[in-house]
PDB file of C-alpha atoms and ligand atoms in Angstrom:
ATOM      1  CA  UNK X   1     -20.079 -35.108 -11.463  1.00  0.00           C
ATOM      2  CA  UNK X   2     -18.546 -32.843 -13.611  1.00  0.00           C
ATOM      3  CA  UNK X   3     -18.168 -29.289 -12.125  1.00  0.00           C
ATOM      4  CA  UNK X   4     -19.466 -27.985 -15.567  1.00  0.00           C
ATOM      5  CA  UNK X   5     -22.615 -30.405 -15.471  1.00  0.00           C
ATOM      6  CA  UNK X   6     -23.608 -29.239 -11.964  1.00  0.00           C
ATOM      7  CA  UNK X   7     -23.134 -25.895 -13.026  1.00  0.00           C
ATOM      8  CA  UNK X   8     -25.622 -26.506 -16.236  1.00  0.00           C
ATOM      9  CA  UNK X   9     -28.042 -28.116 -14.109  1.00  0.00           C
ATOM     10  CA  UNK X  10     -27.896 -25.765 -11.091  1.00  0.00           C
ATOM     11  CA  UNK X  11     -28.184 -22.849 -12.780  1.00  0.00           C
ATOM     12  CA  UNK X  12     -31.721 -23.884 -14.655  1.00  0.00           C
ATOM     13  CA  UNK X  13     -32.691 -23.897 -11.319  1.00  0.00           C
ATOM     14  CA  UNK X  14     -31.887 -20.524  -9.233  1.00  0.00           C
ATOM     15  CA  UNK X  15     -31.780 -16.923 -10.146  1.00  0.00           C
ATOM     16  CA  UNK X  16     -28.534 -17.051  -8.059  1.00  0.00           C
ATOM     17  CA  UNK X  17     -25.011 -19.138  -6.626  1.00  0.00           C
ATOM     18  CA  UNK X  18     -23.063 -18.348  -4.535  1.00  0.00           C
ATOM     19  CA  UNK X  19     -20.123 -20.749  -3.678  1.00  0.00           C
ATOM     20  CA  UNK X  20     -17.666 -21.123  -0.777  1.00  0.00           C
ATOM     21  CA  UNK X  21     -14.378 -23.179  -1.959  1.00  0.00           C
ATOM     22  CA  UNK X  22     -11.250 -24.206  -1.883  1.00  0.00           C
ATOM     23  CA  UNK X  23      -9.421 -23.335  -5.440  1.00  0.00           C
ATOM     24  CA  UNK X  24     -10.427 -20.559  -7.052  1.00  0.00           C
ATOM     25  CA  UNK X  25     -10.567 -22.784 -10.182  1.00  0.00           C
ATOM     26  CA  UNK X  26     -13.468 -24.575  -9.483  1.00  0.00           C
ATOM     27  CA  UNK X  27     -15.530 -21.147  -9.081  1.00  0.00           C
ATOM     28  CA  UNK X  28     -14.105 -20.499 -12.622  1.00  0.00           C
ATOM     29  CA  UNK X  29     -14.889 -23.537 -14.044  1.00  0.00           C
ATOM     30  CA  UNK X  30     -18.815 -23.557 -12.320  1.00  0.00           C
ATOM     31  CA  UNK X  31     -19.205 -19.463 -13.813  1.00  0.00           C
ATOM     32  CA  UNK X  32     -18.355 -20.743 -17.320  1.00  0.00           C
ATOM     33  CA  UNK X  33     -20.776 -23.217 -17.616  1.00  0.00           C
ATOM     34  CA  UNK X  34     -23.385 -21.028 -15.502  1.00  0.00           C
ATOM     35  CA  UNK X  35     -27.020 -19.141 -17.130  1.00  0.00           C
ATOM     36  CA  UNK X  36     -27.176 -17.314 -13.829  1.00  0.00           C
ATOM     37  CA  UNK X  37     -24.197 -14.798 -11.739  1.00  0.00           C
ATOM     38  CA  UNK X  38     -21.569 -16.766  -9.713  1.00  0.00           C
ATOM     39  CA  UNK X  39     -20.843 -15.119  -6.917  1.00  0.00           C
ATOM     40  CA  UNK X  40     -17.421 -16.179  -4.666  1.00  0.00           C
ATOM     41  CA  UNK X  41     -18.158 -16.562  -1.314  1.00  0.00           C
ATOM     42  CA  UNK X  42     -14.160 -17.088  -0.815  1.00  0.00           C
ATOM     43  CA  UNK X  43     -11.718 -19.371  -2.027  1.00  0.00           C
ATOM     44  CA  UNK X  44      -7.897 -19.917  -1.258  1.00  0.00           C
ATOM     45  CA  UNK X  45      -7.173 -16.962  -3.360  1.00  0.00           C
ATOM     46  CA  UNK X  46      -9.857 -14.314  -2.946  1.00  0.00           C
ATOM     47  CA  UNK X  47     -12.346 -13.159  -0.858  1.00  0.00           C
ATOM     48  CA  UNK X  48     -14.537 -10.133  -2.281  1.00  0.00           C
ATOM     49  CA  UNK X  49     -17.575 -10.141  -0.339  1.00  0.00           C
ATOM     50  CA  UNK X  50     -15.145  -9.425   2.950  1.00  0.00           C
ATOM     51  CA  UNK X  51     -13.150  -6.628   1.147  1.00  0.00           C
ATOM     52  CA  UNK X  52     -16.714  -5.706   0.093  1.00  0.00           C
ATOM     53  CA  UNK X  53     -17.928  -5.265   3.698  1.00  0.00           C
ATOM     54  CA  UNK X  54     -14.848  -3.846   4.759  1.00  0.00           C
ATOM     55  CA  UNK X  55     -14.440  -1.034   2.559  1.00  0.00           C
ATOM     56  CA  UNK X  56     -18.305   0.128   2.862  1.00  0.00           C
ATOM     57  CA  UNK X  57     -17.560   0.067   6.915  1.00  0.00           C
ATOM     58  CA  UNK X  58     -14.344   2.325   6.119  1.00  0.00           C
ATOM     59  CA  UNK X  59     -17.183   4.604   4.488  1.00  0.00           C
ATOM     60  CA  UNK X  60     -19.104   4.924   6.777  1.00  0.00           C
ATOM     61  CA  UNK X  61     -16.649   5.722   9.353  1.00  0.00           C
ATOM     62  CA  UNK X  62     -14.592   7.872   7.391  1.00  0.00           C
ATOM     63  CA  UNK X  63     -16.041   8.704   3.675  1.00  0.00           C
ATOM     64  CA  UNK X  64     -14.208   8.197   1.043  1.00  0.00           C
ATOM     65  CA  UNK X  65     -11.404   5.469   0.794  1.00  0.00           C
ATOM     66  CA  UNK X  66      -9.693   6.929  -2.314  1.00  0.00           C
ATOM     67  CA  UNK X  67      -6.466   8.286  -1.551  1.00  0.00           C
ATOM     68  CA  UNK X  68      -6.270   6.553   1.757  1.00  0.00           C
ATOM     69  CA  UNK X  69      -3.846   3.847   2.818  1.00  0.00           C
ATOM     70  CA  UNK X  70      -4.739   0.417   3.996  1.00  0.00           C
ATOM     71  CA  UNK X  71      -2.271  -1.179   6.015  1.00  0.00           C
ATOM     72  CA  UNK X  72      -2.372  -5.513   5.900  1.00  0.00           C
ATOM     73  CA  UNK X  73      -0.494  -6.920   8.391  1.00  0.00           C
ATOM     74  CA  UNK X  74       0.269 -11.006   8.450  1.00  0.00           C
ATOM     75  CA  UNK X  75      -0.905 -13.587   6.118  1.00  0.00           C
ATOM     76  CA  UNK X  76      -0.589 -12.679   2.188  1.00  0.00           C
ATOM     77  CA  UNK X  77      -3.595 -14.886   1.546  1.00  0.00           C
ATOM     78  CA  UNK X  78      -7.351 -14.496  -0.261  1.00  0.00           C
ATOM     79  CA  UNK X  79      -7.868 -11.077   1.704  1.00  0.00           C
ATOM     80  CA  UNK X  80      -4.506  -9.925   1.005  1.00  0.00           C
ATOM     81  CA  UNK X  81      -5.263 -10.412  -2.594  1.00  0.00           C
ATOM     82  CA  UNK X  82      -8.237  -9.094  -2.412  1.00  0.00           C
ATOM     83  CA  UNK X  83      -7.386  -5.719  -1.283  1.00  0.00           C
ATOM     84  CA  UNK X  84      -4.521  -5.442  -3.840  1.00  0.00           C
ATOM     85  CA  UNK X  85      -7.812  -5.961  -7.043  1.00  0.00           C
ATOM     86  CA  UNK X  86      -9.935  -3.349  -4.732  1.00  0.00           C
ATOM     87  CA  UNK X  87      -6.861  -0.385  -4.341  1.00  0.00           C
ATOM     88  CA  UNK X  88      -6.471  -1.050  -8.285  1.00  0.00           C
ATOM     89  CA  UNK X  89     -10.661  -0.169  -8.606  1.00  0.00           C
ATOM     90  CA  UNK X  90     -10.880   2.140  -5.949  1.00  0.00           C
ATOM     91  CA  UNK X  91      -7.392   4.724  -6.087  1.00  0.00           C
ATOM     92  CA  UNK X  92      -6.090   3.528  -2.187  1.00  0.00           C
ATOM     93  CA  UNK X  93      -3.006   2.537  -1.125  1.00  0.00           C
ATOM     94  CA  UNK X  94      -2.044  -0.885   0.430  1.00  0.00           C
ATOM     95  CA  UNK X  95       1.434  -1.245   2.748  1.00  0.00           C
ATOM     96  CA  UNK X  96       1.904  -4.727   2.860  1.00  0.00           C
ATOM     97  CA  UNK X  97       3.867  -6.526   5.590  1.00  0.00           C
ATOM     98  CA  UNK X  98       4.045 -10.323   5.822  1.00  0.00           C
ATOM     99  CA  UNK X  99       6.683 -13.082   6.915  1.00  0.00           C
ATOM    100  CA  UNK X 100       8.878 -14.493   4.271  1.00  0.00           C
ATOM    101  CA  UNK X 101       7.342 -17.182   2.955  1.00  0.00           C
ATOM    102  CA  UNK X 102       3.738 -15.959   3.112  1.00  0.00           C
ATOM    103  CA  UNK X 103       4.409 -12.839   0.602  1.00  0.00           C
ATOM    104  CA  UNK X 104       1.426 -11.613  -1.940  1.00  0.00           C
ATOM    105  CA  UNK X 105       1.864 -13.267  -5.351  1.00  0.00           C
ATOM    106  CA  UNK X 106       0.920 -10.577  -7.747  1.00  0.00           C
ATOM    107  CA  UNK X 107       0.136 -12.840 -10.653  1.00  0.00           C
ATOM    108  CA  UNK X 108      -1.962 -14.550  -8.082  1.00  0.00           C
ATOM    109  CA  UNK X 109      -3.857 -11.637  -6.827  1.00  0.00           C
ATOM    110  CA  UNK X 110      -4.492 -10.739 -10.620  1.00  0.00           C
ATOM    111  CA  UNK X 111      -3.462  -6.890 -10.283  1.00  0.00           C
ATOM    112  CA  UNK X 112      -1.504  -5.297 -13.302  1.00  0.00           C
ATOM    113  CA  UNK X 113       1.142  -3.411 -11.488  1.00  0.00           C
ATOM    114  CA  UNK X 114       2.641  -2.785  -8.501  1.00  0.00           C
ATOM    115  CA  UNK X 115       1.817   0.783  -8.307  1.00  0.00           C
ATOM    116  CA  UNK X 116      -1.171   0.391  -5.518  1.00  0.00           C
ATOM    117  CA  UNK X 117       0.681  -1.253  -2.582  1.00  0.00           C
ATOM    118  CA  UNK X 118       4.125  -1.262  -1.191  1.00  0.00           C
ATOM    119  CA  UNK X 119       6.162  -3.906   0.695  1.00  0.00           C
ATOM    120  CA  UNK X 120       7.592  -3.712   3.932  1.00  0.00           C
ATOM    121  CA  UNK X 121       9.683  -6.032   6.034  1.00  0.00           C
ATOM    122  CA  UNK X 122       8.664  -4.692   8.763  1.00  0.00           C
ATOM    123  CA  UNK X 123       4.832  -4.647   9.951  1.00  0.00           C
ATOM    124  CA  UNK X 124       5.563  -1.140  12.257  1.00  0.00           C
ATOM    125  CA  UNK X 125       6.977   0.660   9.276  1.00  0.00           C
ATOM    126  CA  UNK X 126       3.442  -0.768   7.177  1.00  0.00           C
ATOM    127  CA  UNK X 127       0.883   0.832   9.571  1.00  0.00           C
ATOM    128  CA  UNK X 128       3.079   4.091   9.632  1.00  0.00           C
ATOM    129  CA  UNK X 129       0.610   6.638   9.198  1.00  0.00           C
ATOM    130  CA  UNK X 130      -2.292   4.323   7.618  1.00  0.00           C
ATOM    131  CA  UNK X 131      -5.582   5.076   7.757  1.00  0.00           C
ATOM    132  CA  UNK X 132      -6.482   1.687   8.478  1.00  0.00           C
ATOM    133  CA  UNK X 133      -5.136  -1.078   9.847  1.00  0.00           C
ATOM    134  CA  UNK X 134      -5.740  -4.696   9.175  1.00  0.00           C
ATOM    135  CA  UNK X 135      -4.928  -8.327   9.588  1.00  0.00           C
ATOM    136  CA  UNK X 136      -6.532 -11.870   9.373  1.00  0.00           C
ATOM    137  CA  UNK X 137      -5.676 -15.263  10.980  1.00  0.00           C
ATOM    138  CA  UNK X 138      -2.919 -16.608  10.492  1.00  0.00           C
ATOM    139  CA  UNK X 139      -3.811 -20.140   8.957  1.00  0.00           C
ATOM    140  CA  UNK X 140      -6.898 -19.630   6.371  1.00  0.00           C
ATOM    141  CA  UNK X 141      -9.453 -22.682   5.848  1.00  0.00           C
ATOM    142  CA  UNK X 142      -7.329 -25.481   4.588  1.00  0.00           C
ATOM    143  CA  UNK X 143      -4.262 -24.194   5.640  1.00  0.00           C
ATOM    144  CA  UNK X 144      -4.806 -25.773   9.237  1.00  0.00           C
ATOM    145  CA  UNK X 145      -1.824 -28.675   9.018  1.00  0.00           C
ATOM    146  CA  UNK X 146       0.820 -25.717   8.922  1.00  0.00           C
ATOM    147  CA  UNK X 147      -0.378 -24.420  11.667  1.00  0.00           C
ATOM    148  CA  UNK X 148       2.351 -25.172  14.390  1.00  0.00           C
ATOM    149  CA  UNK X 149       4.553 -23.389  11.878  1.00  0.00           C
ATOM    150  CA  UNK X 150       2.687 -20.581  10.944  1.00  0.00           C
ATOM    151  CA  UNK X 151       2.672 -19.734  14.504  1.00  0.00           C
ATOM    152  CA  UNK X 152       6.221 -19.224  14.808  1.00  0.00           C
ATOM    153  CA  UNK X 153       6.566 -17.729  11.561  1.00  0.00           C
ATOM    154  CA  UNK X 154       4.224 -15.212  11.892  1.00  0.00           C
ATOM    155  CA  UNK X 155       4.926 -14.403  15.658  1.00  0.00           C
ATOM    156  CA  UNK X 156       6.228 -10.295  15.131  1.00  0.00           C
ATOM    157  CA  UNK X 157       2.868  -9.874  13.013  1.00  0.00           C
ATOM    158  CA  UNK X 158       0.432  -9.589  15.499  1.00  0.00           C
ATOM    159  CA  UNK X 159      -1.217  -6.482  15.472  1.00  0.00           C
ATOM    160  CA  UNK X 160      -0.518  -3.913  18.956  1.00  0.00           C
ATOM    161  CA  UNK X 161      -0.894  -0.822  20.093  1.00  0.00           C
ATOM    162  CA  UNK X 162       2.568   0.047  19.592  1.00  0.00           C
ATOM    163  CA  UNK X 163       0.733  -0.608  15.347  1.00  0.00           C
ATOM    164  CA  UNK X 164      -2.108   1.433  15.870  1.00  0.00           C
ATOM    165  CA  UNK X 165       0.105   4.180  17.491  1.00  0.00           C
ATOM    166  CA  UNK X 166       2.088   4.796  14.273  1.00  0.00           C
ATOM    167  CA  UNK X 167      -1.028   4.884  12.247  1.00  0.00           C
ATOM    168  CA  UNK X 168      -3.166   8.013  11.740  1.00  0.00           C
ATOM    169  CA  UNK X 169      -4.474   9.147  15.195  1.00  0.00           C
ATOM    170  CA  UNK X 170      -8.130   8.480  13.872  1.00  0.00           C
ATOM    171  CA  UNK X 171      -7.073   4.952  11.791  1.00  0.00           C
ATOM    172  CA  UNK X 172      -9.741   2.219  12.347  1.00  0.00           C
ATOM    173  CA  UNK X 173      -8.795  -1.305  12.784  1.00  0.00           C
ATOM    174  CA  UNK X 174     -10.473  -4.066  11.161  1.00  0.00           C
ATOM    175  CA  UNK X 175     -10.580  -8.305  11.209  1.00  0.00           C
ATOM    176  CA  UNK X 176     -12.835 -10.323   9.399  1.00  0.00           C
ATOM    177  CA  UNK X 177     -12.918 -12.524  11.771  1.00  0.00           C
ATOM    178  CA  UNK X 178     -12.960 -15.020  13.323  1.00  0.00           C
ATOM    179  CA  UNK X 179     -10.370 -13.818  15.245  1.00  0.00           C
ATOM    180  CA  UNK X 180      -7.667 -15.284  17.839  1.00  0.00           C
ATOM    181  CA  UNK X 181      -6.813 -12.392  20.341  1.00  0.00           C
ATOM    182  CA  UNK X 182      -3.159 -13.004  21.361  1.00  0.00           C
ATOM    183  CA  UNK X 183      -2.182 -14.309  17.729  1.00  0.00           C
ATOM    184  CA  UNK X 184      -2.820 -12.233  15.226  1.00  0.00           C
ATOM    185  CA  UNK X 185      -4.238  -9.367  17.108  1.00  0.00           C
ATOM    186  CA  UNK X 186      -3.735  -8.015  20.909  1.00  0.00           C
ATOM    187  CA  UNK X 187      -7.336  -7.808  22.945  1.00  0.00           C
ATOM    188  CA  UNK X 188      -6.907  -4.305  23.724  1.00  0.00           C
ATOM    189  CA  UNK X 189      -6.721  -3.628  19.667  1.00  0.00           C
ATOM    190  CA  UNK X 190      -9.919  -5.751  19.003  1.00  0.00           C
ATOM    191  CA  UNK X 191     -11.462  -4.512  21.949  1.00  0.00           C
ATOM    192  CA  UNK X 192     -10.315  -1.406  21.883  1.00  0.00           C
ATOM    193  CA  UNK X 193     -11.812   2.474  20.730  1.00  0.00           C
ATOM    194  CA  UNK X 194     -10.145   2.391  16.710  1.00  0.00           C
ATOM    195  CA  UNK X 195     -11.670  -1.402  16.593  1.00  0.00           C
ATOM    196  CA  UNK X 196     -14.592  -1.409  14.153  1.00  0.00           C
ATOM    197  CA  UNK X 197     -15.211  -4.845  13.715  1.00  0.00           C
ATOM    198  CA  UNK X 198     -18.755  -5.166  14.650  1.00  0.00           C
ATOM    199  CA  UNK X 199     -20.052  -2.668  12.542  1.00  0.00           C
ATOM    200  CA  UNK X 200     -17.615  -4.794   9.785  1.00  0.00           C
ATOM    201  CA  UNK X 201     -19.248  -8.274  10.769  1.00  0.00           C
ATOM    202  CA  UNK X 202     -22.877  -6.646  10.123  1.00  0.00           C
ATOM    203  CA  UNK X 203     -22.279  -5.099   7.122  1.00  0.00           C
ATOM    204  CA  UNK X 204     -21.434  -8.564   5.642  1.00  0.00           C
ATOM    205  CA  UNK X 205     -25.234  -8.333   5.550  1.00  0.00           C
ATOM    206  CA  UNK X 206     -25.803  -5.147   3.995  1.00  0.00           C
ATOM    207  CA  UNK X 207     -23.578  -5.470   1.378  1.00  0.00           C
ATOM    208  CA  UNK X 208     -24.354  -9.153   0.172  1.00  0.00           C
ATOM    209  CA  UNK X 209     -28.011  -7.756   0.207  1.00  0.00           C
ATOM    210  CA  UNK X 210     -27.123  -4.791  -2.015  1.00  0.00           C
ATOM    211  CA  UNK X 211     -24.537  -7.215  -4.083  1.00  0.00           C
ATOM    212  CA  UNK X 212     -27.749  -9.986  -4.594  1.00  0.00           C
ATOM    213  CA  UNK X 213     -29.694  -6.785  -5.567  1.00  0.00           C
ATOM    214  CA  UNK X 214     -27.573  -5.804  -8.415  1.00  0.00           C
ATOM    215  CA  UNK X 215     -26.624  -8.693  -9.592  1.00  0.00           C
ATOM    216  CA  UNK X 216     -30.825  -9.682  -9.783  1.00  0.00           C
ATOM    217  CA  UNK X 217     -32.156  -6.102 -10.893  1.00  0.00           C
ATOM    218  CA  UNK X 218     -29.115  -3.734 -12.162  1.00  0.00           C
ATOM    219  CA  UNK X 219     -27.855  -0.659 -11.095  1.00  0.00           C
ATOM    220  CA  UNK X 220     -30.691   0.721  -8.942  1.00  0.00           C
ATOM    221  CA  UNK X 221     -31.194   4.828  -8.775  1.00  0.00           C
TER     222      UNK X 221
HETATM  223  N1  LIG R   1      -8.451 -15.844   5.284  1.00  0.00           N
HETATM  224  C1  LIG R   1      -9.531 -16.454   6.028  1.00  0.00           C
HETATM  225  C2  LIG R   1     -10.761 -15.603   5.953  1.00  0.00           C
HETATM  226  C3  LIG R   1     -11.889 -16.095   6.805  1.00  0.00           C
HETATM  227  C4  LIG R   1     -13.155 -15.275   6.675  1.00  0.00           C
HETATM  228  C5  LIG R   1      -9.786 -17.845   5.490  1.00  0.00           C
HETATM  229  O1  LIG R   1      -9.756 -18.033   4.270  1.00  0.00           O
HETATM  230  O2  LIG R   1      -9.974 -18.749   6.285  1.00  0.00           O
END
């Protein structure tokens, strides 16, 4: 069936939809043809309900985010993206460092300029002084046939200590897991004090609640 018919149909039915995918596209086409919000519960290119959680844990942690700098470290992929539309919202910084080959597409992460984040080769000289550091796996959800070559690719982008001791002394680290300790991240990183991933993975809860709240009722008091 047509993407546009299901959406028609779909959307007599719920106050609601929220939709997990592949191309970003499809999400498009369902919105367009939707009575009811469309919320993206990620696709290749974006993933704003993470970024979502992640910058309400950096708030509680450390209050505001404006101002601050977000290191990303690997894969320039839906998260990637997404942090690039949030630092253009929100006034933060983003120090990019991936392999060559997997760099950020601005025209596909939709920003207007360049202004918010900054490249670097190398992912040391990225978490230099950030006030958070943070990385994702290294193949994404339908990526998984290049992984063999991802894996070499992205070997010198695992996060380390060696990262986190560049960064701010009080930076947090964060993963939206799932994770792979020993790829994209050392255990004692994860595990470690700065690690704030668990207070990240909850508030995946807290802020779709607030998200299905104001997209159901408006801006609440
Ligand atoms: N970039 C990852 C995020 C998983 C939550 C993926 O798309 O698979």
């Amino acid at each position: 069936e047509p993407i546009a018919d299901s959406a028609k149909v779909i959307s007599r039915m719920v106050d609601l939809v929220m939709i997990r995918t592949f191309e970003q596209t499809k999400i498009d086409a369902f919105a367009e043809n939707s009575r009811v919000p469309v919320i993206n519960g990620l696709t290749n290119e974006f993933h704003p309900c993470q970024i979502l959680a992640d910058i309400f844990t950096f708030i509680e942690h450390r209050g505001s985010i404006a101002g601050k700098t977000v290191a990303w470290v690997g894969d320039g992929n839906n998260m990637a993206n997404t942090w690039l539309q949030a630092s253009e919202i929100l006034g933060f910084k983003v120090h990019v460092s991936t392999p060559r080959g997997y760099e950020i597409d601005q025209s596909v992460a939709g920003i207007r300029s360049s202004s918010s984040y900054q490249v670097f080769k190398d992912p040391m000289q990225a978490c230099a002084k950030a006030d958070l550091v943070t990385t994702d796996v290294w193949t994404s959800m339908g990526f998984e046939a290049e992984n063999e070559e991802r894996r070499k690719a992205f070997a010198n982008w695992r996060v380390n200590d060696a990262m986190m001791q560049v960064a701010q002394p009080d930076a947090l680290f964060m993963h939206c897991l799932p994770a792979h300790r020993g790829e994209e991240v050392d255990a004692d990183v994860i595990d470690g004090p700065q690690s704030v991933v668990w207070d990240e993975a909850e508030n995946r809860m807290h802020v779709q609640k607030a998200l299905m709240e104001y997209l159901l009722l408006g801006k609440q008091a």
